[in-house]
Structures are given as C-alpha cells and as structure tokens.
Coordinates of C-alpha atoms in Angstrom, one line a residue:
X1 CA 26.7 43.9 -89.1
X2 CA 27.2 40.2 -89.6
X3 CA 30.5 38.7 -89.2
X4 CA 31.9 37.5 -92.5
X5 CA 32.0 33.8 -93.2
X6 CA 35.7 32.8 -93.4
X7 CA 35.4 29.3 -95.0
X8 CA 34.9 30.4 -98.6
X9 CA 37.4 28.6 -100.8
X10 CA 38.2 31.7 -102.8
X11 CA 38.3 33.9 -99.8
X12 CA 35.4 35.9 -100.9
X13 CA 33.7 38.2 -98.3
X14 CA 30.2 37.4 -97.2
X15 CA 28.6 40.6 -95.9
X16 CA 27.4 43.5 -98.0
X17 CA 29.4 46.0 -95.7
X18 CA 32.7 44.0 -96.7
X19 CA 32.7 45.3 -100.4
X20 CA 32.8 48.8 -101.9
X21 CA 29.9 49.8 -104.0
X22 CA 31.6 49.1 -107.2
X23 CA 32.1 45.5 -106.2
X24 CA 28.4 44.8 -105.7
X25 CA 27.4 41.9 -107.8
X26 CA 24.0 42.7 -108.7
X27 CA 21.7 45.6 -109.5
X28 CA 19.1 44.4 -107.1
X29 CA 21.6 44.3 -104.3
X30 CA 22.8 47.8 -105.2
X31 CA 19.2 49.0 -105.0
X32 CA 18.5 47.3 -101.8
X33 CA 21.5 48.9 -100.1
X34 CA 20.8 52.4 -101.7
X35 CA 17.2 52.1 -100.4
X36 CA 18.5 51.3 -96.9
X37 CA 17.2 47.7 -97.0
X38 CA 19.5 44.9 -96.4
X39 CA 20.2 42.5 -99.3
X40 CA 18.6 39.0 -99.4
X41 CA 20.8 36.6 -97.4
X42 CA 21.4 34.7 -100.7
X43 CA 23.0 37.9 -102.1
X44 CA 25.2 38.5 -99.2
X45 CA 27.1 35.3 -100.0
X46 CA 28.8 35.4 -103.4
X47 CA 29.1 32.6 -105.7
X48 CA 32.5 31.0 -105.1
X49 CA 35.0 29.7 -107.5
X50 CA 34.0 26.1 -106.6
X51 CA 30.5 26.9 -107.5
X52 CA 31.4 28.7 -110.8
X53 CA 33.4 25.5 -111.8
X54 CA 30.4 23.3 -110.9
X55 CA 28.1 25.5 -113.0
X56 CA 30.5 25.4 -116.0
X57 CA 30.7 21.6 -115.6
X58 CA 26.9 21.3 -115.5
X59 CA 26.5 23.5 -118.5
X60 CA 29.1 21.5 -120.4
X61 CA 27.3 18.3 -119.6
X62 CA 23.8 19.7 -120.6
X63 CA 24.9 21.2 -123.9
X64 CA 27.7 18.8 -124.9
X65 CA 30.0 21.5 -125.9
X66 CA 28.4 24.5 -127.7
X67 CA 25.4 26.0 -126.5
X68 CA 22.6 25.1 -128.9
X69 CA 19.2 26.6 -127.5
X70 CA 17.2 24.8 -130.0
X71 CA 18.1 21.4 -128.7
X72 CA 18.8 22.2 -125.0
X73 CA 17.2 19.5 -122.8
X74 CA 16.9 21.7 -119.9
X75 CA 15.2 24.4 -121.9
X76 CA 12.9 21.8 -123.5
X77 CA 11.8 20.3 -120.0
X78 CA 11.6 23.7 -118.3
X79 CA 9.3 24.9 -121.0
X80 CA 6.9 22.1 -120.2
X81 CA 7.0 22.1 -116.5
X82 CA 7.1 25.9 -116.0
X83 CA 3.5 26.4 -117.2
X84 CA 1.1 28.4 -115.1
X85 CA -0.8 25.2 -114.1
X86 CA 1.6 22.5 -114.4
X87 CA 3.2 22.6 -111.0
X88 CA -0.3 22.9 -109.3
X89 CA -1.5 19.8 -111.3
X90 CA 1.8 17.8 -110.5
X91 CA 1.4 18.6 -106.7
X92 CA -2.2 17.7 -106.6
X93 CA -1.3 14.3 -108.4
X94 CA 1.7 13.7 -106.1
X95 CA -0.7 13.6 -103.1
X96 CA -2.9 10.9 -104.8
X97 CA -4.6 10.0 -108.2
X98 CA -7.4 12.4 -109.2
X99 CA -10.3 12.3 -111.6
X100 CA -10.7 15.1 -114.0
X101 CA -13.5 16.8 -111.9
X102 CA -11.3 16.5 -108.8
X103 CA -8.4 18.3 -110.6
X104 CA -10.8 21.0 -111.7
X105 CA -11.9 21.6 -108.0
X106 CA -8.4 21.4 -106.9
X107 CA -7.2 24.2 -109.2
X108 CA -10.5 26.3 -109.5
X109 CA -9.2 29.1 -111.6
X110 CA -8.2 26.8 -114.5
X111 CA -10.5 26.5 -117.5
X112 CA -11.8 23.1 -118.8
X113 CA -9.9 23.6 -122.0
X114 CA -6.6 24.5 -120.3
X115 CA -6.9 21.6 -117.8
X116 CA -7.5 19.3 -120.7
X117 CA -4.5 20.6 -122.7
X118 CA -2.2 20.6 -119.5
X119 CA -3.1 17.1 -118.8
X120 CA -2.4 16.1 -122.4
X121 CA 0.9 17.9 -122.4
X122 CA 1.9 16.1 -119.1
X123 CA 0.8 12.7 -120.4
X124 CA 2.7 13.2 -123.7
X125 CA 5.9 14.0 -121.6
X126 CA 5.4 10.8 -119.7
X127 CA 5.0 12.7 -116.4
X128 CA 1.4 11.5 -115.7
X129 CA -0.7 8.5 -117.0
X130 CA -4.4 8.5 -117.8
X131 CA -6.5 5.5 -116.7
X132 CA -10.0 4.9 -118.1
X133 CA -12.4 2.6 -116.1
X134 CA -15.1 0.8 -117.8
X135 CA -18.0 2.2 -115.8
X136 CA -21.1 3.9 -116.9
X137 CA -20.4 6.7 -117.5
X138 CA -16.7 6.0 -118.1
X139 CA -14.4 7.5 -115.4
X140 CA -10.9 8.6 -116.1
X141 CA -8.2 9.0 -113.5
X142 CA -4.8 10.7 -113.7
X143 CA -1.8 9.8 -111.6
X144 CA 2.0 10.3 -111.6
X145 CA 4.2 8.0 -113.4
X146 CA 7.6 6.9 -112.0
X147 CA 9.2 9.6 -114.2
X148 CA 6.8 12.2 -112.8
X149 CA 7.4 11.0 -109.2
X150 CA 11.2 11.5 -109.8
X151 CA 10.6 15.2 -110.8
X152 CA 8.7 15.9 -107.5
X153 CA 11.8 16.4 -105.2
X154 CA 13.3 19.1 -107.5
X155 CA 9.9 20.7 -108.0
X156 CA 9.3 20.6 -104.2
X157 CA 12.9 22.2 -103.6
X158 CA 11.8 25.0 -106.2
X159 CA 8.7 25.5 -104.4
X160 CA 10.3 25.8 -101.0
X161 CA 12.9 28.3 -102.5
X162 CA 10.2 30.4 -104.1
X163 CA 8.2 30.6 -100.8
X164 CA 11.3 31.6 -98.9
X165 CA 12.4 34.2 -101.4
X166 CA 9.2 35.6 -102.7
X167 CA 9.2 38.8 -100.5
X168 CA 12.9 39.6 -101.7
X169 CA 11.9 39.1 -105.2
X170 CA 8.9 41.4 -104.9
X171 CA 11.0 44.0 -103.1
X172 CA 13.6 43.8 -106.0
X173 CA 10.8 44.2 -108.6
X174 CA 9.5 47.1 -106.8
X175 CA 12.9 48.8 -106.4
X176 CA 13.6 48.1 -110.1
X177 CA 10.4 49.8 -111.1
X178 CA 11.1 52.8 -108.9
X179 CA 14.5 53.3 -110.6
X180 CA 13.1 52.7 -114.0
X181 CA 10.6 55.5 -113.4
X182 CA 13.2 57.9 -112.3
X183 CA 15.4 57.3 -115.5

C-alpha cells in the first residue's frame, strides 16, 4: 500500500485504503476497487480545498457571475476545438504549413467535404490562415496563426493527459458497462 502524502493543505488522505467505502469520491473509483483493480493515480489524490477554491475562482472569471451556458466562452471555444478532426489538423499545421492535399494525406479517414468544412471553421475562428499562391493551377496553403499557435501548448497538454490516462478511462467505461448490465 502506498504511503499517504502528508502535504495536503486540507489534510486529505491520498491512498484508496485510507478511506472507508462510503467516502469514495467517484463511482469509477468504487468500481475499480470492487473489481480488485487499483484506482487511477489521479483518483487516489483527492481534490484539495485549495484546488476547489482555484476552480471556483476560474469559474467566476469565465462566467462573470452567473452561469450562462449560451454565452460561456469556454463552452464556445471547446465546441469548436473538440471536433473529431480539429486537433489532428491543428497538430499537422503546428509542424509546418500544409497544402490541402497534404492535409488530406495526413488525416486519411477525413472526407474532402469534412476537411473543407473543418478548415473553414478553423479559419473563421482565427486559428489558421489560408494563403492562395498565384500559380497555375492556383495552390492554397494553410498555416497556424499566432492565435492558433497560442492554443497548441494547452492542446498538447490535453493530448499528453489523454495518452497517459486512456487505459484508465477505457477500464472505467468497461466497469460502468458491466455494472449497468447487472442493474
């Protein structure tokens, strides 16, 4: 068993064995423990009071008081960058500018129509720019704008988190489905 981390400001325990079953913070953690699998390391460390206050402050800044989902800037931006193809296109363009055909080859499952629409959406949001060159036939190149470049560190962090936690998420989904079938 892991030794509890003692430096939490609110004195919260860190290990799953430190808490009685009724104190478990999440259904996925309870399922993992019931099925004999250890909880994900992120679930073993509870959200501290300091973190809760930080999240409250962030929410207050984002929403300017009351939560208005229709004008929430986070929801608006996430709706656009969380598309199936958007992150793949942004990562391709972060490496270097690409022409349309190069992007089509970089993301082979995307249809031409969806690629066109995704590029237009990214251009409309100011994350990429489209450059037309006066050649015969005309060639078009797409590249990240400074705004798009500023998004990449956050997107990269999300990608790293997803890669690191994908197995735990798949296990939680499987456990949830198994419990759901039993109910």
